[in-house]
mmCIF file of C-alpha atoms in Angstrom:
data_model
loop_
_atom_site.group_PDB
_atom_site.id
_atom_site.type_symbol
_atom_site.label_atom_id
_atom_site.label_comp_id
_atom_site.label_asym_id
_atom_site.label_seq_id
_atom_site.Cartn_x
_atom_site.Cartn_y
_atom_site.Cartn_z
ATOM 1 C CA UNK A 10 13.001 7.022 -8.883
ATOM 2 C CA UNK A 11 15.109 6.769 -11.993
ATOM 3 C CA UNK A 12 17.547 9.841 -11.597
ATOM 4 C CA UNK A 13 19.688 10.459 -8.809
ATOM 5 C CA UNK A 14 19.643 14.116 -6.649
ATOM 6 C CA UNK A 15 22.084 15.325 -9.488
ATOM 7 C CA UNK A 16 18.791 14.530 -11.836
ATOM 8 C CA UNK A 17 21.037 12.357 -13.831
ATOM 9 C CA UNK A 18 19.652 8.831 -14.867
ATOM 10 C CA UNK A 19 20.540 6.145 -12.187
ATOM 11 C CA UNK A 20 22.906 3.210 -13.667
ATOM 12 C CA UNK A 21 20.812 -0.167 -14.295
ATOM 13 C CA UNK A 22 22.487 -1.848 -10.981
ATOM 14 C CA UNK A 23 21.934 1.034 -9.282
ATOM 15 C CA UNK A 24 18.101 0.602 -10.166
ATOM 16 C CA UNK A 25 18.250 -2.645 -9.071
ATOM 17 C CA UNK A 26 19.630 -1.959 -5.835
ATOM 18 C CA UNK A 27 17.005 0.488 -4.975
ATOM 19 C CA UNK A 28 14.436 -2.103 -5.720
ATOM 20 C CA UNK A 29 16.415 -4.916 -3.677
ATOM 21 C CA UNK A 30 16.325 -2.253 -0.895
ATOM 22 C CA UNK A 31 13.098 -1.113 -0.991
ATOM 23 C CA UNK A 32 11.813 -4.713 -1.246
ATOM 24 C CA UNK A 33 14.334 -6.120 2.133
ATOM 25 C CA UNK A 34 13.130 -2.959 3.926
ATOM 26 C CA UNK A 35 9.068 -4.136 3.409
ATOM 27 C CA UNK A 36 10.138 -7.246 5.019
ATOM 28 C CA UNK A 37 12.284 -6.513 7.381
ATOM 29 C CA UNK A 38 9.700 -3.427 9.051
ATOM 30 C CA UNK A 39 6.640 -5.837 8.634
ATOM 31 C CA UNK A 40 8.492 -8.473 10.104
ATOM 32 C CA UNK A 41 10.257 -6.992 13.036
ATOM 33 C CA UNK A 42 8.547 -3.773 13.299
ATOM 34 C CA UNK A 43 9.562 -0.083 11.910
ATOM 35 C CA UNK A 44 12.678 -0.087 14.767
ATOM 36 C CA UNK A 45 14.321 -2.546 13.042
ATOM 37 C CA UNK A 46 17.679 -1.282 12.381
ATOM 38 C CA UNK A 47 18.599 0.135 8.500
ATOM 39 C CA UNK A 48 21.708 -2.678 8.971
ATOM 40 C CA UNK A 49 18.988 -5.325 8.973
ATOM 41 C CA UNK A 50 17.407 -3.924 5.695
ATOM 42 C CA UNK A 51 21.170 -4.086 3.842
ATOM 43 C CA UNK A 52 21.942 -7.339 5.080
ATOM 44 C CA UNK A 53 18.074 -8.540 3.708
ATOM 45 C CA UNK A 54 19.300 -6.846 0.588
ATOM 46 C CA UNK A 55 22.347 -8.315 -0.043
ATOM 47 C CA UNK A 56 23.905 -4.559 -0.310
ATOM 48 C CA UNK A 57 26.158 -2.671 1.548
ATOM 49 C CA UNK A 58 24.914 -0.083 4.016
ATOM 50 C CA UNK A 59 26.531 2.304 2.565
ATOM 51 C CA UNK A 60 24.259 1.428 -0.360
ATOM 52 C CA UNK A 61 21.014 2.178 1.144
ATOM 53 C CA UNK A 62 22.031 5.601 2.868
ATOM 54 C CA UNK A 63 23.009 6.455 -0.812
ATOM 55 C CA UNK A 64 19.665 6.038 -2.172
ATOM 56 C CA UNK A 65 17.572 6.542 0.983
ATOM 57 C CA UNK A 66 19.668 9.188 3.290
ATOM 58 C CA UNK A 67 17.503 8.998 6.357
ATOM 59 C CA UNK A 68 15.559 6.010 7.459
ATOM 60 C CA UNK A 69 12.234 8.099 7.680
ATOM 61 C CA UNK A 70 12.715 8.415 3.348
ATOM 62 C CA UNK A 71 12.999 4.847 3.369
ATOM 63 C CA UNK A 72 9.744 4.556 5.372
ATOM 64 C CA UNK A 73 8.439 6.987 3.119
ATOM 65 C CA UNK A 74 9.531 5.002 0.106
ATOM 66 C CA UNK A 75 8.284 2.198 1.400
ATOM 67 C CA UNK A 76 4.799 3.409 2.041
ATOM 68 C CA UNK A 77 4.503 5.405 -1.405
ATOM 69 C CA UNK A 78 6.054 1.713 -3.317
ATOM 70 C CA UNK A 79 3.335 -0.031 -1.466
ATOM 71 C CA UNK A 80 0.119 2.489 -2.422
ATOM 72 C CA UNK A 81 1.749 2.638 -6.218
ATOM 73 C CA UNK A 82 1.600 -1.626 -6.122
ATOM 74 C CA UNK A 83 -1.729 -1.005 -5.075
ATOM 75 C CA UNK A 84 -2.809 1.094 -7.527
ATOM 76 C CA UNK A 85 -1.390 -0.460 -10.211
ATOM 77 C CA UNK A 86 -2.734 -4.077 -9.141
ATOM 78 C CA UNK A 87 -6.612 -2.041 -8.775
ATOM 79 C CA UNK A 88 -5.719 -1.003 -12.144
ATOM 80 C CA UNK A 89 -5.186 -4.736 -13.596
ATOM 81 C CA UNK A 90 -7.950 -5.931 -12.396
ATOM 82 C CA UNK A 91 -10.335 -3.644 -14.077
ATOM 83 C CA UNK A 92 -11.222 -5.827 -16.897
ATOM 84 C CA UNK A 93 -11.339 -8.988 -14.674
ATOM 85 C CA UNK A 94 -14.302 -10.990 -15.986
ATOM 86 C CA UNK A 95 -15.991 -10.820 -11.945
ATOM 87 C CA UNK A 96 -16.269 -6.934 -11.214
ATOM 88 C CA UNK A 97 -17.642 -8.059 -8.164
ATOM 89 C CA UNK A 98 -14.807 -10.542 -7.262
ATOM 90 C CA UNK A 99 -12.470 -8.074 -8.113
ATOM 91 C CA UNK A 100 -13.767 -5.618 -6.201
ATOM 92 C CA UNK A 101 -14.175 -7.423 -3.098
ATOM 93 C CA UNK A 102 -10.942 -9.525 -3.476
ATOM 94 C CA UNK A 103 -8.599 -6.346 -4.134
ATOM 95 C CA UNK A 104 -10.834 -5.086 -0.730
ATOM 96 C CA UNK A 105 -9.795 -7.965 1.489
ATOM 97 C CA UNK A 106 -5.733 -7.902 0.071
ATOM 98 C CA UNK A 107 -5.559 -4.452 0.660
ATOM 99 C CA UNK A 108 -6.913 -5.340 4.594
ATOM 100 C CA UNK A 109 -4.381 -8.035 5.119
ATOM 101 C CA UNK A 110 -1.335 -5.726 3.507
ATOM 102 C CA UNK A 111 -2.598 -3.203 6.173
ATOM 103 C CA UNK A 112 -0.440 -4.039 9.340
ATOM 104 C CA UNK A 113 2.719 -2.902 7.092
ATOM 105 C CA UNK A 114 1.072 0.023 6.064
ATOM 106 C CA UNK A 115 0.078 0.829 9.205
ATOM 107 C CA UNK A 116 3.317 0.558 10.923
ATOM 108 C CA UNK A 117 5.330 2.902 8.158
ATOM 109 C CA UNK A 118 2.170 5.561 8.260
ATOM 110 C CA UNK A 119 3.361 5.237 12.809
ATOM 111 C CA UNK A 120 7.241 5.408 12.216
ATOM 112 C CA UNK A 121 6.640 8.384 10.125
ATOM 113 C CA UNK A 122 4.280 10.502 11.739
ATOM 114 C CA UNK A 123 6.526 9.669 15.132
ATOM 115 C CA UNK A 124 9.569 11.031 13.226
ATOM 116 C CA UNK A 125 7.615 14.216 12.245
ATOM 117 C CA UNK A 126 6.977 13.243 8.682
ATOM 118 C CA UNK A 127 3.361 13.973 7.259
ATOM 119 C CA UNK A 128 2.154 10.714 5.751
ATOM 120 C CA UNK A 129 -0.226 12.413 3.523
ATOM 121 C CA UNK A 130 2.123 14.430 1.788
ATOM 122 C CA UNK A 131 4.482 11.535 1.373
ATOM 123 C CA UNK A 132 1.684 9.319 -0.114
ATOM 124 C CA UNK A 133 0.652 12.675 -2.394
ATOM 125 C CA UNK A 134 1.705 11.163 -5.812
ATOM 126 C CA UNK A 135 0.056 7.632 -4.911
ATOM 127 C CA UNK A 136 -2.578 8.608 -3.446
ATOM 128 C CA UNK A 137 -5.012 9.810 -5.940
ATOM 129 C CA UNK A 138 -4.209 6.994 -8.535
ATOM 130 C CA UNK A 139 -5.466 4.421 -6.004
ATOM 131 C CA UNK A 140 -8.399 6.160 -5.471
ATOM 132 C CA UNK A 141 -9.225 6.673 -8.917
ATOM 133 C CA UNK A 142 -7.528 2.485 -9.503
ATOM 134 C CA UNK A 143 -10.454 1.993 -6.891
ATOM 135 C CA UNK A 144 -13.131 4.205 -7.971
ATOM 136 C CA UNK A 145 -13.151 2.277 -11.406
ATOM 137 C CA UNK A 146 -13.794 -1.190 -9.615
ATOM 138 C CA UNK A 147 -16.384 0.519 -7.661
ATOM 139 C CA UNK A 148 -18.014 1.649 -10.764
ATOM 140 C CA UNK A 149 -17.533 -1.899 -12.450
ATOM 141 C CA UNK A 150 -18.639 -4.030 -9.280
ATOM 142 C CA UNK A 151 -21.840 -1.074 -9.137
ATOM 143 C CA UNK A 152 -22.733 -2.191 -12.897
ATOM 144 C CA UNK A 153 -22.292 -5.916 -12.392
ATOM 145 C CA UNK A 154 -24.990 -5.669 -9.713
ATOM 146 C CA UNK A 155 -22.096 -6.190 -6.825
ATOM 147 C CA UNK A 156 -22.337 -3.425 -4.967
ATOM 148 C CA UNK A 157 -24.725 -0.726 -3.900
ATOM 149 C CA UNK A 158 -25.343 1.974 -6.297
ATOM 150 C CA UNK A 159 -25.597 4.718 -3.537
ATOM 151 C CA UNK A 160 -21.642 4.157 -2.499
ATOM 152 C CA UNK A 161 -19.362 6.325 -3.623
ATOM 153 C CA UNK A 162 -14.730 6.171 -3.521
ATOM 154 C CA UNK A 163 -14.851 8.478 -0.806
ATOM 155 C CA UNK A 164 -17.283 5.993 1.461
ATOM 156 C CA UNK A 165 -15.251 2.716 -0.271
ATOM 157 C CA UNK A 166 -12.108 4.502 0.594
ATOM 158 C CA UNK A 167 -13.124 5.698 4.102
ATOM 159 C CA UNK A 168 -14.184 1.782 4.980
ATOM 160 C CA UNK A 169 -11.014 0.581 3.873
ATOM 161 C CA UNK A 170 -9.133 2.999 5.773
ATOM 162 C CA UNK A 171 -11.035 2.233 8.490
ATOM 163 C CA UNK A 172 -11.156 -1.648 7.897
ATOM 164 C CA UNK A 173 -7.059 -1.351 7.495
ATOM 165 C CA UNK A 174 -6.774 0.409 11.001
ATOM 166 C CA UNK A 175 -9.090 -2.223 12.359
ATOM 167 C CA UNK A 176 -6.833 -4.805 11.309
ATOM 168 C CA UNK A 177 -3.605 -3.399 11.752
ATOM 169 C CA UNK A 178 -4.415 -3.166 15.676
ATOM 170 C CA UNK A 179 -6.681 -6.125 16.424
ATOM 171 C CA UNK A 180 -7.042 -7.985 13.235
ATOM 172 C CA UNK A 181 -9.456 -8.104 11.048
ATOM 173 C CA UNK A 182 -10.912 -11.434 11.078
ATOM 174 C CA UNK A 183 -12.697 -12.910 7.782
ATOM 175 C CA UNK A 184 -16.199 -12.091 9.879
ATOM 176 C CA UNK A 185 -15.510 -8.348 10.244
ATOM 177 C CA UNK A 186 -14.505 -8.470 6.220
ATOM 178 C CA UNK A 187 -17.820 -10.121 5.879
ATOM 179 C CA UNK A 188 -20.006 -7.648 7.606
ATOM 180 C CA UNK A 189 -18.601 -4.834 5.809
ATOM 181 C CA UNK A 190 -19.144 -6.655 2.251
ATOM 182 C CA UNK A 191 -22.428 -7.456 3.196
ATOM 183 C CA UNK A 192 -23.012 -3.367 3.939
ATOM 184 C CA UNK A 193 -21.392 -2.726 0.477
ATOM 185 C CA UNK A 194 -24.001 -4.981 -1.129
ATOM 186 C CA UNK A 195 -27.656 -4.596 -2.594
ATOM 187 C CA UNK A 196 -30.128 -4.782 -0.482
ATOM 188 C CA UNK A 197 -32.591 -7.794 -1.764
#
């Protein structure tokens, strides 16, 4: 966001302290858990409280800030690695970060659904470009020879929300990652 409610432009430290927030807040809920109070996200800021009910007037906008910053970082790191020289290590590697990010995720997507806040709406602008960040290194990894041609997104991003669930309750160890890559991949 780079206009206030008003829909004028935000100042450059006021930028900055939305980013310093938004960053403390990703820590502080996947570190202590989504009940972690919004005083503990100023103090990791280094702002005021006063600060971070300015930008984010409720803490269930934070959490939804928080989720949609995470799925754009997402898409945007899909989206560098497209031209990675290993389609199929960049496929598989953005896979297994996405996995280990998902215990965060998972416990913003909670705090907001308990709060009454439809996830899927909030994630509606990030969303689709993290599918289609996704779908590209599908179709990359498919031409390398990395991954089955008969997988589509929708199956790649059903196993990785499944996958992401999996380890967000009982961890997903490298094994479970490896039985999954091993269904993504060619059959000999």
């Amino acid at each position: 966001m780079t206009s206030s409610s008003s829909g004028r432009p935000l100042r450059a430290d006021a930028v900055r302290n939305r980013a310093k927030v938004l960053a403390a807040a990703e820590e502080v809920f996947a570190a202590q858990g989504t009940s972690a109070p919004t005083e503990e996200v100023a103090r990791a800021a280094g702002v005021g409280i006063g600060t971070v009910f300015r930008h984010f007037p409720t803490k269930e906008s934070l959490l939804e800030a928080v989720l949609v910053a995470l799925l754009e970082r997402l898409a945007a790191e899909a989206e560098g690695l497209r031209s990675a020289d290993d389609a199929g290590e960049a496929f598989f590697g953005f896979f297994a970060r996405v996995v280990a990010r998902a215990a965060t995720k998972r416990a913003v997507t909670e705090a907001l659904a308990e709060a009454g806040v439809d996830a899927q709406a909030a994630t509606g602008r990030a969303g689709p470009d993290l599918k289609a960040a996704l779908g590209a290194l599908l179709e990359r990894a498919q031409e390398a020879g990395a991954v089955r041609s008969d997988v589509g997104p929708d199956e790649v991003m059903a196993l990785l929300a499944g996958m992401s669930y999996a380890a967000g309750r009982a961890g997903a160890h490298e094994d479970v990652l490896k039985f999954a890559f091993d269904g993504l991949r060619p059959r000999p």
